CSV table of C-alpha atoms in Angstrom, one decimal:
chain,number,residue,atom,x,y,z
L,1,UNK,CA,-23.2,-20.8,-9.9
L,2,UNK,CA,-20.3,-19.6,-11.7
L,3,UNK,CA,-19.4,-16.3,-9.4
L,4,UNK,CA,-17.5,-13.9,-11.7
L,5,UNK,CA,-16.6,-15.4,-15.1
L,6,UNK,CA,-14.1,-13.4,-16.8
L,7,UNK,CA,-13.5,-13.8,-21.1
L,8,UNK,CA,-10.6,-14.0,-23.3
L,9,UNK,CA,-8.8,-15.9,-20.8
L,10,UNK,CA,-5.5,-15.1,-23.0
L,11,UNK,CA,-4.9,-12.1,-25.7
L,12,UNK,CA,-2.0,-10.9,-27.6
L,13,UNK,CA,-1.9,-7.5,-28.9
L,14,UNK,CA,0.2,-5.3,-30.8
L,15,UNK,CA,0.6,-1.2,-30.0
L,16,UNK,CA,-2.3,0.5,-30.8
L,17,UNK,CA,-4.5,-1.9,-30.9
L,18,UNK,CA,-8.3,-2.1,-28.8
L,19,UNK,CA,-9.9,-4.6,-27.3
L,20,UNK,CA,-12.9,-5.0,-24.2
L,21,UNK,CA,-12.1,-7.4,-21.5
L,22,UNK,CA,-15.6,-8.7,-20.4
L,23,UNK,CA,-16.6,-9.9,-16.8
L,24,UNK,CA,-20.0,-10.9,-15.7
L,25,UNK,CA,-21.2,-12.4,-12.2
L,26,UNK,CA,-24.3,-14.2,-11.0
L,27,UNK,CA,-23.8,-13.1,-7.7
L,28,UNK,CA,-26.2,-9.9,-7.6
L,29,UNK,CA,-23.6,-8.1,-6.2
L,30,UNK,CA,-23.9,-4.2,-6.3
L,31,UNK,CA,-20.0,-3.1,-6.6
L,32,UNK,CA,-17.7,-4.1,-9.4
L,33,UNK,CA,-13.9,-3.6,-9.6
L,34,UNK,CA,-11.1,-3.6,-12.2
L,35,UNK,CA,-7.7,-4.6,-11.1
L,36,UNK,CA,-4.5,-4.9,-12.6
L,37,UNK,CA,-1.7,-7.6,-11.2
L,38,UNK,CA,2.1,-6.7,-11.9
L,39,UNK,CA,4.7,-8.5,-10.4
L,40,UNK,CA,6.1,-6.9,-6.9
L,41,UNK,CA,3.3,-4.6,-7.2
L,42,UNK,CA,0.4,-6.3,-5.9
L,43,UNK,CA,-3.2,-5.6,-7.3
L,44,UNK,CA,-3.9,-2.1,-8.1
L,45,UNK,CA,-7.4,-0.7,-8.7
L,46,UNK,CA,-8.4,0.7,-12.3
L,47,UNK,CA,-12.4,1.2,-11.8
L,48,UNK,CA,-14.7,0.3,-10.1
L,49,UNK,CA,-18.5,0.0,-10.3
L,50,UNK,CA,-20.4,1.2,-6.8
L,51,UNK,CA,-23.7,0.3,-8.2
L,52,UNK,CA,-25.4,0.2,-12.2
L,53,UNK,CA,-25.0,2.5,-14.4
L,54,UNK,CA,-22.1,4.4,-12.0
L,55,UNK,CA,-18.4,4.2,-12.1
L,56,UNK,CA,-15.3,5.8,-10.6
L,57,UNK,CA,-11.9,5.7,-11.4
L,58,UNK,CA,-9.2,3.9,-9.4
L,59,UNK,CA,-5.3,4.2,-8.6
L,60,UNK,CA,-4.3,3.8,-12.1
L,61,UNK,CA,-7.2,5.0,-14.4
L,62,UNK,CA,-5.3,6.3,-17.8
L,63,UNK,CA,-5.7,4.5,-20.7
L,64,UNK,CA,-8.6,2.7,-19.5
L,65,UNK,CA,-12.3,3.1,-20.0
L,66,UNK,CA,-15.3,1.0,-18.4
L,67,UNK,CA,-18.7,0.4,-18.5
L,68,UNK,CA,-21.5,-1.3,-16.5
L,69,UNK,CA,-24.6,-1.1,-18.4
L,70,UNK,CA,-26.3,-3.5,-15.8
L,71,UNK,CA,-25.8,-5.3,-12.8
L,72,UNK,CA,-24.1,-8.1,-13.8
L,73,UNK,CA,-21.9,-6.8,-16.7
L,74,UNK,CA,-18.7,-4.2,-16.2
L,75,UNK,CA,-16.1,-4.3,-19.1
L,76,UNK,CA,-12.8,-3.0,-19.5
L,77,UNK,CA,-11.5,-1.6,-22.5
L,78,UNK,CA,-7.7,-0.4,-23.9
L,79,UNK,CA,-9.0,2.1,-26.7
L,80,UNK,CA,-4.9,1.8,-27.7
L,81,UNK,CA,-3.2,-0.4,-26.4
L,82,UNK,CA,0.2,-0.1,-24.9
L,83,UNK,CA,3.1,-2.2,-23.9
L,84,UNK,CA,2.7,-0.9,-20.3
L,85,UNK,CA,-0.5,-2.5,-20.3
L,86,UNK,CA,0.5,-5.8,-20.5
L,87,UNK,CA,-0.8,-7.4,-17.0
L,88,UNK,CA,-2.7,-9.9,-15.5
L,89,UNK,CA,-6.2,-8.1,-15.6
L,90,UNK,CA,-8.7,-9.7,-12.2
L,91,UNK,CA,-12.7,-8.5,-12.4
L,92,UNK,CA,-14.2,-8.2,-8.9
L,93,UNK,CA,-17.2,-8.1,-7.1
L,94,UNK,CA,-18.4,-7.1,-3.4
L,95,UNK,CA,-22.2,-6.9,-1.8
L,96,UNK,CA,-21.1,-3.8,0.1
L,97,UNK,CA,-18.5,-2.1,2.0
L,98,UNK,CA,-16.4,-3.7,4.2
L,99,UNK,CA,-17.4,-6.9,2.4
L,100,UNK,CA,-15.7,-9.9,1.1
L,101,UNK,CA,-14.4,-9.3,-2.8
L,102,UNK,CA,-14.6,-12.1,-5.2
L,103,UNK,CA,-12.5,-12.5,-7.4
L,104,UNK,CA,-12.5,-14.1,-11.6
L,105,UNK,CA,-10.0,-16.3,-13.0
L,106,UNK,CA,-8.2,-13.7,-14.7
L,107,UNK,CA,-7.5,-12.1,-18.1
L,108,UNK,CA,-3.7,-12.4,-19.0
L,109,UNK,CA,-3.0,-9.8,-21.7
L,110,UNK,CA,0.4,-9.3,-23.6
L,111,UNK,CA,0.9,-5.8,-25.8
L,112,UNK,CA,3.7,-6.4,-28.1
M,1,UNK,CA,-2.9,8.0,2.7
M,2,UNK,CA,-3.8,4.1,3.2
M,3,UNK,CA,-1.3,1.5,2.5
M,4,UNK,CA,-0.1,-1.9,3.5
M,5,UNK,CA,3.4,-3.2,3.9
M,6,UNK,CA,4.2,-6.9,3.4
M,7,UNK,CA,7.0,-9.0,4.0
M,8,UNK,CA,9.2,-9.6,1.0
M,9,UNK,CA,9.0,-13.1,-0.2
M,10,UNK,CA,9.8,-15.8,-1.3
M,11,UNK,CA,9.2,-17.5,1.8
M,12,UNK,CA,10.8,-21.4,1.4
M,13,UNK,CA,9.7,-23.5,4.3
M,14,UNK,CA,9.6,-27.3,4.6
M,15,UNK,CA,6.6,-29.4,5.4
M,16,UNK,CA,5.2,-28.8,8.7
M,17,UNK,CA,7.2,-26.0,9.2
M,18,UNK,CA,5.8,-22.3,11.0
M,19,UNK,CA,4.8,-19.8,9.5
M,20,UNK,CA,4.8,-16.3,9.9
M,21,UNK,CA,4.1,-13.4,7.2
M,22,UNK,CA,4.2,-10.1,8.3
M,23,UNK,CA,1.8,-7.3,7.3
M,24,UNK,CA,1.6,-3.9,8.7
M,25,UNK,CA,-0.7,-0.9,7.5
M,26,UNK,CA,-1.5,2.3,7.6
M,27,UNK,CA,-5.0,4.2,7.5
M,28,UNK,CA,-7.2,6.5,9.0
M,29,UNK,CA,-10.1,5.6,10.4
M,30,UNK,CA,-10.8,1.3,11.6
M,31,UNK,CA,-10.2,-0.5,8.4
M,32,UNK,CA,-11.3,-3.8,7.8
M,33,UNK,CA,-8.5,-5.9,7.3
M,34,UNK,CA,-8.0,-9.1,4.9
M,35,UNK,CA,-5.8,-11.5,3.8
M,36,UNK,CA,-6.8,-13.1,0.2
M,37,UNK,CA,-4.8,-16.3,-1.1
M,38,UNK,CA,-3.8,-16.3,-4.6
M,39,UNK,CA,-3.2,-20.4,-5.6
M,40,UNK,CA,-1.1,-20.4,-9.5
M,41,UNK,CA,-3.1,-19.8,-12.6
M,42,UNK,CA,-6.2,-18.9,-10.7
M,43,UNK,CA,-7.9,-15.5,-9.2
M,44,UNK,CA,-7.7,-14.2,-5.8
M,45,UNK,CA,-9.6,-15.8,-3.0
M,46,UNK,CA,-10.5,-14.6,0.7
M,47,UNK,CA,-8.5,-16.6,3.1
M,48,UNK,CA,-9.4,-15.0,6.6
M,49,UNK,CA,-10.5,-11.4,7.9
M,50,UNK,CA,-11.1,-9.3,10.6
M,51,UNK,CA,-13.1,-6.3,11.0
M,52,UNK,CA,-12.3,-5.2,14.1
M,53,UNK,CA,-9.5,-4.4,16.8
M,54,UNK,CA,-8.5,-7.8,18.3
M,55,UNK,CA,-10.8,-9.7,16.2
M,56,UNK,CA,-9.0,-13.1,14.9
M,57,UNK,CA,-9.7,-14.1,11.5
M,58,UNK,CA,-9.2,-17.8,11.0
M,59,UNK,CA,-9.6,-20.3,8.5
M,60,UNK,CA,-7.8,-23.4,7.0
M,61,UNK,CA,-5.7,-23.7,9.7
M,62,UNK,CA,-4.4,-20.0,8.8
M,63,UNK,CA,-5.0,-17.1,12.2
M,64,UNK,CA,-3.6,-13.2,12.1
M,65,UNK,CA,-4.6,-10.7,14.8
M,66,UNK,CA,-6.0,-7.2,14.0
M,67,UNK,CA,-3.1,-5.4,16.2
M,68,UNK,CA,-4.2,-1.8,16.0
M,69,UNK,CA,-1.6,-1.0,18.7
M,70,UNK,CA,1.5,-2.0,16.2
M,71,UNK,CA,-1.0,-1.7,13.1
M,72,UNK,CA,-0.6,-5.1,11.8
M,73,UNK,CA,-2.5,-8.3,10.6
M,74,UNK,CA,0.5,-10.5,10.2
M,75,UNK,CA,-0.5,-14.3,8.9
M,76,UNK,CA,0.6,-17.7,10.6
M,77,UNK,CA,-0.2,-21.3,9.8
M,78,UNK,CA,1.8,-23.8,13.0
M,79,UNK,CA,2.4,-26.3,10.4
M,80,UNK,CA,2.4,-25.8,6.7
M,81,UNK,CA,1.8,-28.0,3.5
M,82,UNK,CA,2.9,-28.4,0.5
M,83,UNK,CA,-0.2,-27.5,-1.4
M,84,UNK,CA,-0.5,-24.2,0.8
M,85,UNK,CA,2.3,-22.9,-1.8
M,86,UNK,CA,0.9,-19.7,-3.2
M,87,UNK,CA,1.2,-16.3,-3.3
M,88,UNK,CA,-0.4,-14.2,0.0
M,89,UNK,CA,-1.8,-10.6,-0.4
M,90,UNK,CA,-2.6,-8.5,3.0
M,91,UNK,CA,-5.2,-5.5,2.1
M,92,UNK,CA,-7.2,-3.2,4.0
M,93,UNK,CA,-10.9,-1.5,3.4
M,94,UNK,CA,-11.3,1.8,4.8
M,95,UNK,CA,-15.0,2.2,6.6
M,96,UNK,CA,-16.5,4.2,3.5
M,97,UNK,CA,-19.4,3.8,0.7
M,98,UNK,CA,-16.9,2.3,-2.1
M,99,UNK,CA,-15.4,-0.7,-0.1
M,100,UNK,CA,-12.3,-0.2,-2.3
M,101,UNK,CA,-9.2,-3.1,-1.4
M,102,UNK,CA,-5.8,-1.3,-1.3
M,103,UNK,CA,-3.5,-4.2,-1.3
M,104,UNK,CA,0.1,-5.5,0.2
M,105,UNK,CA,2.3,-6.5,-2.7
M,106,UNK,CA,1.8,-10.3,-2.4
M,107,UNK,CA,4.5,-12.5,-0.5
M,108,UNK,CA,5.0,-15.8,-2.2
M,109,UNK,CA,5.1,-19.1,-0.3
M,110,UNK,CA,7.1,-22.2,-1.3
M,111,UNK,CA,6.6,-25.1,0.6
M,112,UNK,CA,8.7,-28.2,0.5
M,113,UNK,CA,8.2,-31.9,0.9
């Protein structure tokens, strides 16, 4: 089983650009989660997924959108992309509440 | 609101040196509380946890406490490798429906031969 696979590993961008970062998990897991990693600023919460076809926004929601069309699916995407946005970007998943999170490999994005 | 306070890193120990990170929180409510390993190039992974006051999460050789009298989780390992060198992230899950982490800012961990 491969958990919660994450694609591109690596992107470059330039300003205004878009792109979708795409995570999927074989887990069967019913919540899904968006983080972003800065340094000295640990992992902070963009969206998250409590179950298909519902999503809520996080600690640092703007300039984001998501979707989970099904269970295993929940993309991220940067409609315009800024040089803020460049960050480590970590997909998530979590059987329930109080629950372990697994974590993917990671998408490392740079906005130039 | 919720929020967790770790020690500022880097931490540089040698070899079978102690260790100690510190992590204190704050929340309402009994938060599940987690410590999640971070090894380079890779994602997060769950190192130990504890649900409950006084429960002691343990794994790897790695124990912390759930002190809800001080409010803190703090992390120790009595003797310390070199490939336990990675970055260590405290969080907490408030008892709700969403299960959302809110998490320490990561203490990195350099151990020496």
């Amino acid at each position: 089983n491969a958990g919660v696979t994450q694609t591109p590993k690596f992107q470059v961008l330039k300003t205004g650009q878009s792109m979708t970062l795409q995570c999927a998990q074989d887990m069967n897991h019913n919540s899904m989660y968006w983080y972003r990693q800065d340094p000295g600023m640990g992992l902070r919460l963009i969206y998250y997924s409590a179950s298909e076809g519902t999503t809520d926004k996080g600690e640092v929601p703007n300039g984001y959108n998501v979707s989970r069309l099904n269970k295993r699916e929940f993309s991220l995407r940067l409609e315009s992309a800024a040089p803020s946005q460049t960050s480590v970007y970590f997909c998530a998943n979590q059987q329930g509440s109080g629950e372990t999170q697994y974590f993917g490999p990671g998408t490392r994005l740079l906005v130039l | 609101g919720n929020s967790v306070t770790q020690m500022e890193g880097p931490v540089t120990l040698s070899e079978e040196a102690f260790l100690t990170i510190n992590c204190t929180y704050t929340a309402t409510g009994y938060p599940s509380l987690f410590w999640y390993v971070q090894y380079p190039g890779e994602g997060l992974q769950l190192l130990l946890k504890a649900t409950k006051a006084d429960d002691k999460g343990s794994n790897k050789g790695f124990e912390a406490t759930y002190r809800k009298e001080t409010t803190s989780f703090h992390l120790e390992k009595g003797s310390v490798q070199v490939s336990d060198s990675a970055v260590y992230f405290c969080a907490l899950s408030r008892p709700s429906n969403t299960g959302k982490l809110i998490f320490g800012q990561g203490t990195t961990l350099q151990v020496k031969p």
